[in-house]
């Protein structure tokens, strides 16, 4: 093994492109695992450097990579990266690691840039997740067990842009301490992009809940994600920690096709924190089950499910703006059967399945929610477009922009 590592290290190309800055090109070694080449260059390329996966090459990432703590480093995904197709092989790695939901890529540090390729054919990270979902069949409707996380990103003052990830077998990705940064999430080509940034200082299991394209969690602030085309997924806030504070997040200019929902907020009883300055705007939707779903009443694993609530605390949601939604609601076959519980997590008691807006809130924990310019119709062409809203859950006199009822969507 030492001989292989020395060989790989010798193949690494490090060239100076500026004073104090170097480019470390990962060679395509024609081995079954190019992770060896990455690991070999990291000691010399963890500061003031570009780690380059070259365009026109496909790298086999057959074992997890921990990039460590980087400083002023760009990881440039110009070539394609592929994770093994062999499911038992990956499960064995995850199981033997002793790490719950082992991440295949772990990256930490400060001033880190993850930069993909704007060429639609290159810069992909391919997970072959379709094999996992097909293999699960009806025995594990939430997906096979012992599947890895995609990414654990623990950095600050950093940028993610032009990244393209396809078919990840476990949707969630942990992103810790991602504050005052910019997320430029991927467009997709070919297969749907199944990637999320699970923005969090909290790592653990909440069970099999939604599978968002961007799951913004506790501690996040000043994030803008815009101008994307998404299939099957959503922009969601998910404050899953003891202090669920999130502020100043905007999701804008997104087209959703065949998605479970468009914009979403999901909090958990027993938590506390402040969620403020949140915007979902300029969404175009085709066949979306829940265009906008705000839910403060989810349960953590092990909690009671039903009308009796174990906890009285929840996060406080305020200063929310929702505007300019157009498109169609999936009233023919709503949902995606992603829940393991019965009823599924996204079930709303007494909902009509034609709601453009669902406000499932807790009295005293939501205020200053404003909506406008919601122009949706049903896929079937029948029935009314509705709103799910309970006046007692909002401060007296609150005007959300539409009549707060469980019924037709009527502007005020």
Protein backbone atom coordinates (compact mmCIF):
# COMPACT_ATOMS: atom_id res chain seq x y z
CA UNK A 1 0.00 0.00 0.00
CA UNK A 2 2.86 2.40 0.81
CA UNK A 3 4.28 1.76 -2.63
CA UNK A 4 0.96 2.63 -4.23
CA UNK A 5 0.69 5.82 -2.20
CA UNK A 6 4.20 6.85 -3.15
CA UNK A 7 3.40 6.20 -6.79
CA UNK A 8 0.24 8.25 -6.60
CA UNK A 9 1.99 11.08 -4.80
CA UNK A 10 4.59 11.12 -7.52
CA UNK A 11 1.95 11.57 -10.16
CA UNK A 12 0.42 14.65 -8.55
CA UNK A 13 0.88 17.76 -10.59
CA UNK A 14 1.31 20.92 -8.54
CA UNK A 15 1.87 24.07 -10.53
CA UNK A 16 2.16 27.64 -9.36
CA UNK A 17 -0.45 29.95 -10.91
CA UNK A 18 0.13 32.96 -8.67
CA UNK A 19 2.44 34.03 -5.90
CA UNK A 20 1.75 31.74 -2.97
CA UNK A 21 -1.04 29.93 -4.80
CA UNK A 22 -0.78 26.52 -6.38
CA UNK A 23 -2.94 24.22 -8.45
CA UNK A 24 -2.96 20.59 -7.37
CA UNK A 25 -4.29 18.46 -10.20
CA UNK A 26 -5.68 15.10 -9.18
CA UNK A 27 -4.41 12.49 -11.66
CA UNK A 28 -6.68 9.89 -13.12
CA UNK A 29 -4.59 6.89 -12.09
CA UNK A 30 -6.58 4.14 -13.86
CA UNK A 31 -6.84 2.41 -10.50
CA UNK A 32 -10.16 1.32 -9.09
CA UNK A 33 -9.96 4.05 -6.46
CA UNK A 34 -8.82 7.59 -7.23
CA UNK A 35 -9.42 8.54 -3.60
CA UNK A 36 -5.81 7.49 -3.04
CA UNK A 37 -4.62 10.29 -5.31
CA UNK A 38 -6.72 12.86 -3.48
CA UNK A 39 -5.49 11.75 -0.06
CA UNK A 40 -1.89 11.85 -1.26
CA UNK A 41 -2.02 15.49 -2.34
CA UNK A 42 -3.92 16.88 0.66
CA UNK A 43 -0.91 17.45 2.98
CA UNK A 44 0.56 19.88 0.44
CA UNK A 45 -2.66 21.39 -0.88
CA UNK A 46 -4.77 22.28 2.15
CA UNK A 47 -3.96 26.00 2.07
CA UNK A 48 -3.91 28.64 -0.69
CA UNK A 49 -4.55 26.11 -3.42
CA UNK A 50 -6.90 24.77 -6.06
CA UNK A 51 -7.58 21.05 -5.95
CA UNK A 52 -8.52 20.26 -9.52
CA UNK A 53 -10.47 17.31 -10.88
CA UNK A 54 -9.76 17.77 -14.57
CA UNK A 55 -12.44 18.13 -17.23
CA UNK A 56 -12.72 15.22 -19.60
CA UNK A 57 -11.82 12.68 -16.92
CA UNK A 58 -14.00 10.46 -14.73
CA UNK A 59 -12.62 9.70 -11.29
CA UNK A 60 -13.54 6.59 -9.31
CA UNK A 61 -14.12 7.65 -5.72
CA UNK A 62 -14.41 4.20 -4.22
CA UNK A 63 -13.73 5.12 -0.59
CA UNK A 64 -14.78 8.15 1.47
CA UNK A 65 -12.54 11.23 1.41
CA UNK A 66 -11.98 13.54 4.36
CA UNK A 67 -10.40 16.74 3.04
CA UNK A 68 -9.76 17.97 6.58
CA UNK A 69 -9.70 21.66 7.49
CA UNK A 70 -8.85 23.75 4.44
CA UNK A 71 -7.89 27.41 4.31
CA UNK A 72 -8.36 29.48 1.14
CA UNK A 73 -8.91 26.43 -1.03
CA UNK A 74 -11.00 25.88 -4.13
CA UNK A 75 -12.05 22.33 -4.95
CA UNK A 76 -12.77 22.48 -8.65
CA UNK A 77 -15.02 19.68 -9.94
CA UNK A 78 -14.37 20.06 -13.65
CA UNK A 79 -14.33 16.32 -14.34
CA UNK A 80 -16.89 13.74 -13.27
CA UNK A 81 -16.68 11.80 -10.03
CA UNK A 82 -18.42 8.46 -9.61
CA UNK A 83 -19.17 6.49 -6.47
CA UNK A 84 -19.27 2.66 -6.71
CA UNK A 85 -22.43 1.03 -8.03
CA UNK A 86 -21.98 -1.98 -5.75
CA UNK A 87 -24.52 -1.51 -2.93
CA UNK A 88 -23.18 -4.20 -0.52
CA UNK A 89 -19.67 -2.79 -0.95
CA UNK A 90 -20.80 0.69 0.16
CA UNK A 91 -22.96 -0.70 2.96
CA UNK A 92 -19.97 -2.59 4.30
CA UNK A 93 -17.86 0.58 4.35
CA UNK A 94 -20.59 2.52 6.14
CA UNK A 95 -21.27 -0.29 8.60
CA UNK A 96 -17.62 -0.89 9.44
CA UNK A 97 -16.93 2.83 9.93
CA UNK A 98 -19.01 2.99 13.08
CA UNK A 99 -20.21 6.44 11.96
CA UNK A 100 -23.93 7.03 11.67
CA UNK A 101 -24.59 8.00 8.04
CA UNK A 102 -20.97 8.21 7.09
CA UNK A 103 -20.39 11.02 4.58
CA UNK A 104 -18.55 10.12 1.38
CA UNK A 105 -17.07 13.63 1.25
CA UNK A 106 -16.12 15.53 4.40
CA UNK A 107 -14.80 19.06 3.96
CA UNK A 108 -14.04 21.65 6.62
CA UNK A 109 -12.27 24.96 6.98
CA UNK A 110 -12.59 28.63 6.08
CA UNK A 111 -12.78 30.41 2.73
CA UNK A 112 -13.54 27.21 0.87
CA UNK A 113 -15.07 27.19 -2.61
CA UNK A 114 -16.74 24.16 -4.17
CA UNK A 115 -16.89 24.98 -7.86
CA UNK A 116 -18.46 22.80 -10.50
CA UNK A 117 -18.29 22.85 -14.28
CA UNK A 118 -20.81 24.89 -16.27
CA UNK A 119 -20.52 22.37 -19.12
CA UNK A 120 -23.70 20.25 -18.79
CA UNK A 121 -21.74 17.05 -19.43
CA UNK A 122 -18.96 17.56 -16.92
CA UNK A 123 -18.62 18.34 -13.25
CA UNK A 124 -21.10 15.67 -12.12
CA UNK A 125 -20.85 13.65 -8.93
CA UNK A 126 -22.71 10.44 -9.75
CA UNK A 127 -24.08 8.28 -6.93
CA UNK A 128 -26.16 5.73 -8.85
CA UNK A 129 -28.88 6.23 -6.28
CA UNK A 130 -31.50 4.82 -8.63
CA UNK A 131 -30.05 1.37 -7.88
CA UNK A 132 -30.65 1.90 -4.17
CA UNK A 133 -34.25 2.96 -4.60
CA UNK A 134 -35.02 0.16 -7.05
CA UNK A 135 -33.36 -2.39 -4.77
CA UNK A 136 -35.41 -1.22 -1.82
CA UNK A 137 -38.62 -2.24 -3.60
CA UNK A 138 -41.56 -2.47 -1.26
CA UNK A 139 -39.57 -3.77 1.71
CA UNK A 140 -37.98 -0.45 2.61
CA UNK A 141 -40.13 2.30 1.06
CA UNK A 142 -37.96 4.97 2.65
CA UNK A 143 -34.84 3.51 1.05
CA UNK A 144 -32.33 0.79 1.91
CA UNK A 145 -30.62 0.96 5.25
CA UNK A 146 -26.91 1.63 5.82
CA UNK A 147 -26.61 4.14 3.03
CA UNK A 148 -24.14 7.03 3.25
CA UNK A 149 -24.63 10.72 3.46
CA UNK A 150 -23.29 12.57 0.47
CA UNK A 151 -21.41 15.41 2.09
CA UNK A 152 -20.54 16.80 5.48
CA UNK A 153 -19.45 20.41 4.99
CA UNK A 154 -18.20 22.19 8.08
CA UNK A 155 -16.92 25.50 6.83
CA UNK A 156 -17.60 29.22 7.03
CA UNK A 157 -17.16 32.23 4.75
CA UNK A 158 -17.43 29.84 1.84
CA UNK A 159 -19.13 29.44 -1.53
CA UNK A 160 -20.83 26.54 -3.30
CA UNK A 161 -21.49 27.13 -6.99
CA UNK A 162 -22.17 25.28 -10.22
CA UNK A 163 -22.25 21.94 -8.40
CA UNK A 164 -24.11 19.03 -9.99
CA UNK A 165 -24.91 15.87 -8.05
CA UNK A 166 -27.01 13.04 -9.41
CA UNK A 167 -28.74 10.10 -7.77
CA UNK A 168 -27.46 10.33 -4.20
CA UNK A 169 -28.74 7.31 -2.22
CA UNK A 170 -29.28 9.24 0.99
CA UNK A 171 -30.60 12.68 0.22
CA UNK A 172 -29.51 14.65 3.24
CA UNK A 173 -26.15 16.34 3.42
CA UNK A 174 -24.82 17.93 6.58
CA UNK A 175 -23.52 21.45 6.23
CA UNK A 176 -22.41 22.93 9.52
CA UNK A 177 -21.68 26.56 10.35
CA UNK A 178 -22.50 27.76 6.85
CA UNK A 179 -23.12 31.42 7.68
CA UNK A 180 -22.99 34.66 5.72
CA UNK A 181 -22.25 32.69 2.59
CA UNK A 182 -23.59 32.17 -0.90
CA UNK A 183 -25.17 28.99 -2.22
CA UNK A 184 -25.50 28.78 -5.98
CA UNK A 185 -27.17 25.42 -6.25
CA UNK A 186 -27.11 23.26 -9.35
CA UNK A 187 -29.22 23.10 -12.40
CA UNK A 188 -29.68 19.59 -13.69
CA UNK A 189 -29.42 17.78 -16.96
CA UNK A 190 -30.60 14.28 -17.72
CA UNK A 191 -31.53 12.61 -14.45
CA UNK A 192 -33.04 14.68 -11.64
CA UNK A 193 -30.51 16.21 -9.32
CA UNK A 194 -30.92 14.71 -5.86
CA UNK A 195 -28.76 16.91 -3.70
CA UNK A 196 -29.35 18.84 -0.54
CA UNK A 197 -27.36 21.12 1.65
CA UNK A 198 -28.41 20.24 5.18
CA UNK A 199 -27.26 23.49 6.80
CA UNK A 200 -26.75 22.58 10.41
CA UNK A 201 -24.64 22.55 13.50
CA UNK A 202 -26.53 19.39 14.47
CA UNK A 203 -25.78 15.90 13.28
CA UNK A 204 -28.14 13.04 13.94
CA UNK A 205 -31.18 11.16 12.78
CA UNK A 206 -34.62 12.64 12.42
CA UNK A 207 -35.94 9.60 10.64
CA UNK A 208 -37.05 9.55 7.03
CA UNK A 209 -38.61 12.90 6.42
CA UNK A 210 -38.62 14.96 3.25
CA UNK A 211 -35.89 14.89 0.65
CA UNK A 212 -35.21 18.53 -0.17
CA UNK A 213 -32.82 19.95 -2.68
CA UNK A 214 -31.71 22.49 -0.08
CA UNK A 215 -32.49 21.75 3.53
CA UNK A 216 -31.47 24.88 5.44
CA UNK A 217 -30.99 24.10 9.10
CA UNK A 218 -30.17 25.76 12.39
CA UNK A 219 -27.46 28.42 12.51
CA UNK A 220 -27.81 29.47 8.88
CA UNK A 221 -28.07 33.11 7.86
CA UNK A 222 -27.75 35.36 4.83
CA UNK A 223 -28.33 32.70 2.18
CA UNK A 224 -29.63 33.27 -1.33
CA UNK A 225 -30.53 30.36 -3.61
CA UNK A 226 -32.06 31.32 -6.94
CA UNK A 227 -32.72 30.68 -10.61
CA UNK A 228 -32.86 26.90 -10.60
CA UNK A 229 -34.83 24.12 -12.23
CA UNK A 230 -35.69 21.36 -9.76
CA UNK A 231 -37.42 18.02 -10.24
CA UNK A 232 -38.96 16.21 -7.31
CA UNK A 233 -37.47 18.36 -4.58
CA UNK A 234 -37.89 21.61 -2.68
CA UNK A 235 -36.39 24.61 -0.94
CA UNK A 236 -36.91 23.90 2.76
CA UNK A 237 -36.08 25.33 6.17
CA UNK A 238 -35.54 22.67 8.82
CA UNK A 239 -34.40 23.98 12.22
CA UNK A 240 -33.50 20.63 13.73
CA UNK A 241 -31.50 21.60 16.78
CA UNK A 242 -31.96 22.84 20.32
CA UNK A 243 -31.52 26.40 19.05
CA UNK A 244 -33.26 26.51 15.71
CA UNK A 245 -32.32 30.05 14.66
CA UNK A 246 -32.30 30.85 10.94
CA UNK A 247 -32.37 34.34 9.44
CA UNK A 248 -32.38 36.15 6.12
CA UNK A 249 -32.86 33.33 3.65
CA UNK A 250 -34.26 33.88 0.15
CA UNK A 251 -35.37 31.24 -2.35
CA UNK A 252 -36.20 32.89 -5.65
CA UNK A 253 -36.76 32.27 -9.34
CA UNK A 254 -37.19 28.50 -9.27
CA UNK A 255 -39.07 26.15 -11.60
CA UNK A 256 -40.39 22.96 -9.99
CA UNK A 257 -41.47 19.91 -12.02
CA UNK A 258 -43.23 16.89 -10.46
CA UNK A 259 -42.14 17.95 -6.98
CA UNK A 260 -43.54 16.97 -3.62
CA UNK A 261 -43.55 20.61 -2.69
CA UNK A 262 -42.04 23.94 -3.60
CA UNK A 263 -41.29 26.05 -0.53
CA UNK A 264 -41.34 24.50 2.91
CA UNK A 265 -40.71 25.05 6.58
CA UNK A 266 -40.64 22.18 9.06
CA UNK A 267 -39.96 22.57 12.74
CA UNK A 268 -40.03 20.07 15.58
CA UNK A 269 -41.82 20.25 18.89
CA UNK A 270 -39.59 20.67 21.90
CA UNK A 271 -37.16 23.00 20.12
CA UNK A 272 -36.73 26.74 20.48
CA UNK A 273 -35.27 29.50 18.36
CA UNK A 274 -36.09 32.30 15.96
CA UNK A 275 -36.80 31.92 12.25
CA UNK A 276 -37.05 35.32 10.58
CA UNK A 277 -36.58 37.13 7.31
CA UNK A 278 -37.58 34.22 5.06
CA UNK A 279 -38.68 34.67 1.44
CA UNK A 280 -40.06 32.25 -1.14
CA UNK A 281 -40.75 34.10 -4.37
CA UNK A 282 -41.13 33.80 -8.14
CA UNK A 283 -41.83 30.07 -8.28
CA UNK A 284 -43.16 28.34 -11.40
CA UNK A 285 -44.59 24.90 -10.70
CA UNK A 286 -45.80 21.93 -12.73
CA UNK A 287 -47.56 19.07 -10.95
CA UNK A 288 -46.49 20.03 -7.42
CA UNK A 289 -48.32 18.45 -4.47
CA UNK A 290 -47.70 21.25 -1.95
CA UNK A 291 -46.62 24.57 -3.46
CA UNK A 292 -46.02 26.08 0.00
CA UNK A 293 -46.11 24.14 3.25
CA UNK A 294 -45.27 25.71 6.62
CA UNK A 295 -45.36 23.12 9.41
CA UNK A 296 -44.50 23.79 13.04
CA UNK A 297 -45.87 20.55 14.43
CA UNK A 298 -43.51 17.79 13.28
CA UNK A 299 -42.28 15.26 15.82
CA UNK A 300 -38.75 14.12 16.54
CA UNK A 301 -38.08 10.40 16.47
CA UNK A 302 -39.67 8.74 19.49
CA UNK A 303 -42.22 11.48 20.06
CA UNK A 304 -45.91 10.90 20.18
CA UNK A 305 -47.71 11.21 16.87
CA UNK A 306 -51.26 12.42 16.92
CA UNK A 307 -53.35 15.13 18.58
CA UNK A 308 -51.55 14.78 21.95
CA UNK A 309 -48.33 16.78 21.82
CA UNK A 310 -45.44 15.89 24.09
CA UNK A 311 -43.77 19.31 23.97
CA UNK A 312 -45.02 22.87 24.24
CA UNK A 313 -41.95 24.60 22.79
CA UNK A 314 -41.35 25.18 19.12
CA UNK A 315 -39.41 27.65 17.01
CA UNK A 316 -40.88 31.09 16.42
CA UNK A 317 -41.58 31.88 12.76
CA UNK A 318 -41.84 35.54 11.78
CA UNK A 319 -41.27 37.99 8.94
CA UNK A 320 -42.14 35.56 6.14
CA UNK A 321 -42.82 36.68 2.57
CA UNK A 322 -44.40 34.43 -0.07
CA UNK A 323 -45.14 35.85 -3.50
CA UNK A 324 -45.61 35.18 -7.20
CA UNK A 325 -46.40 31.46 -7.36
CA UNK A 326 -47.78 30.16 -10.67
CA UNK A 327 -48.48 26.71 -12.06
CA UNK A 328 -50.38 23.50 -11.28
CA UNK A 329 -51.14 21.52 -8.11
CA UNK A 330 -50.95 17.74 -8.24
CA UNK A 331 -54.46 16.78 -7.12
CA UNK A 332 -54.49 13.57 -9.19
CA UNK A 333 -51.83 11.58 -7.33
CA UNK A 334 -50.44 13.86 -4.59
CA UNK A 335 -47.48 12.98 -2.40
CA UNK A 336 -44.51 10.73 -3.00
CA UNK A 337 -44.90 8.00 -0.32
CA UNK A 338 -41.63 9.09 1.29
CA UNK A 339 -42.89 8.73 4.83
CA UNK A 340 -42.24 5.62 6.89
CA UNK A 341 -44.88 6.51 9.46
CA UNK A 342 -48.62 6.09 9.03
CA UNK A 343 -49.89 8.59 8.18
CA UNK A 344 -46.91 9.91 6.24
CA UNK A 345 -45.16 12.97 7.65
CA UNK A 346 -46.67 15.30 5.06
CA UNK A 347 -50.26 14.24 5.71
CA UNK A 348 -52.48 17.16 6.75
CA UNK A 349 -55.70 16.17 8.48
CA UNK A 350 -58.77 17.59 6.72
CA UNK A 351 -56.76 18.99 3.81
CA UNK A 352 -58.37 18.93 0.38
CA UNK A 353 -55.16 18.12 -1.56
CA UNK A 354 -55.70 21.22 -3.68
CA UNK A 355 -54.11 23.76 -1.34
CA UNK A 356 -51.68 26.30 -2.77
CA UNK A 357 -50.80 27.42 0.76
CA UNK A 358 -50.71 25.29 3.91
CA UNK A 359 -50.10 26.97 7.26
CA UNK A 360 -49.90 24.25 9.92
CA UNK A 361 -48.78 26.44 12.80
CA UNK A 362 -48.83 26.53 16.59
CA UNK A 363 -50.59 29.38 18.38
CA UNK A 364 -48.15 31.95 19.73
CA UNK A 365 -45.24 30.87 17.55
CA UNK A 366 -46.00 32.44 14.16
CA UNK A 367 -46.52 36.06 13.07
CA UNK A 368 -46.03 38.52 10.22
CA UNK A 369 -46.66 36.08 7.37
CA UNK A 370 -47.55 37.85 4.12
CA UNK A 371 -48.52 36.26 0.81
CA UNK A 372 -49.41 37.75 -2.57
CA UNK A 373 -49.85 36.90 -6.25
CA UNK A 374 -50.62 33.20 -5.89
CA UNK A 375 -51.97 32.00 -9.25
CA UNK A 376 -52.31 28.22 -9.19
CA UNK A 377 -54.68 25.71 -10.79
CA UNK A 378 -55.22 21.97 -10.38
CA UNK A 379 -53.82 19.34 -12.72
CA UNK A 380 -57.26 17.77 -13.03
CA UNK A 381 -58.83 21.09 -13.94
CA UNK A 382 -61.55 20.54 -11.38
CA UNK A 383 -62.23 21.80 -7.89
CA UNK A 384 -61.05 24.96 -6.24
CA UNK A 385 -57.56 26.03 -5.32
CA UNK A 386 -57.58 26.21 -1.53
CA UNK A 387 -55.71 27.54 1.47
CA UNK A 388 -55.24 25.72 4.78
CA UNK A 389 -55.13 28.34 7.49
CA UNK A 390 -56.42 28.57 11.08
CA UNK A 391 -56.95 32.14 12.38
CA UNK A 392 -56.38 31.17 16.01
CA UNK A 393 -52.84 30.05 15.19
CA UNK A 394 -51.92 33.63 14.23
CA UNK A 395 -52.05 36.89 16.22
CA UNK A 396 -55.48 38.60 16.24
CA UNK A 397 -56.07 40.75 13.19
CA UNK A 398 -53.36 39.09 11.09
CA UNK A 399 -53.85 39.47 7.35
CA UNK A 400 -51.82 36.91 5.42
CA UNK A 401 -52.98 38.34 2.08
CA UNK A 402 -55.74 35.76 1.63
CA UNK A 403 -58.68 34.79 3.79
CA UNK A 404 -57.36 32.60 6.60
CA UNK A 405 -59.70 29.64 6.23
CA UNK A 406 -59.71 25.99 5.36
CA UNK A 407 -61.23 26.53 1.97
CA UNK A 408 -60.97 28.48 -1.29
CA UNK A 409 -58.00 30.78 -1.82
CA UNK A 410 -59.57 34.27 -1.81
CA UNK A 411 -57.50 37.48 -1.65
CA UNK A 412 -58.28 39.98 1.09
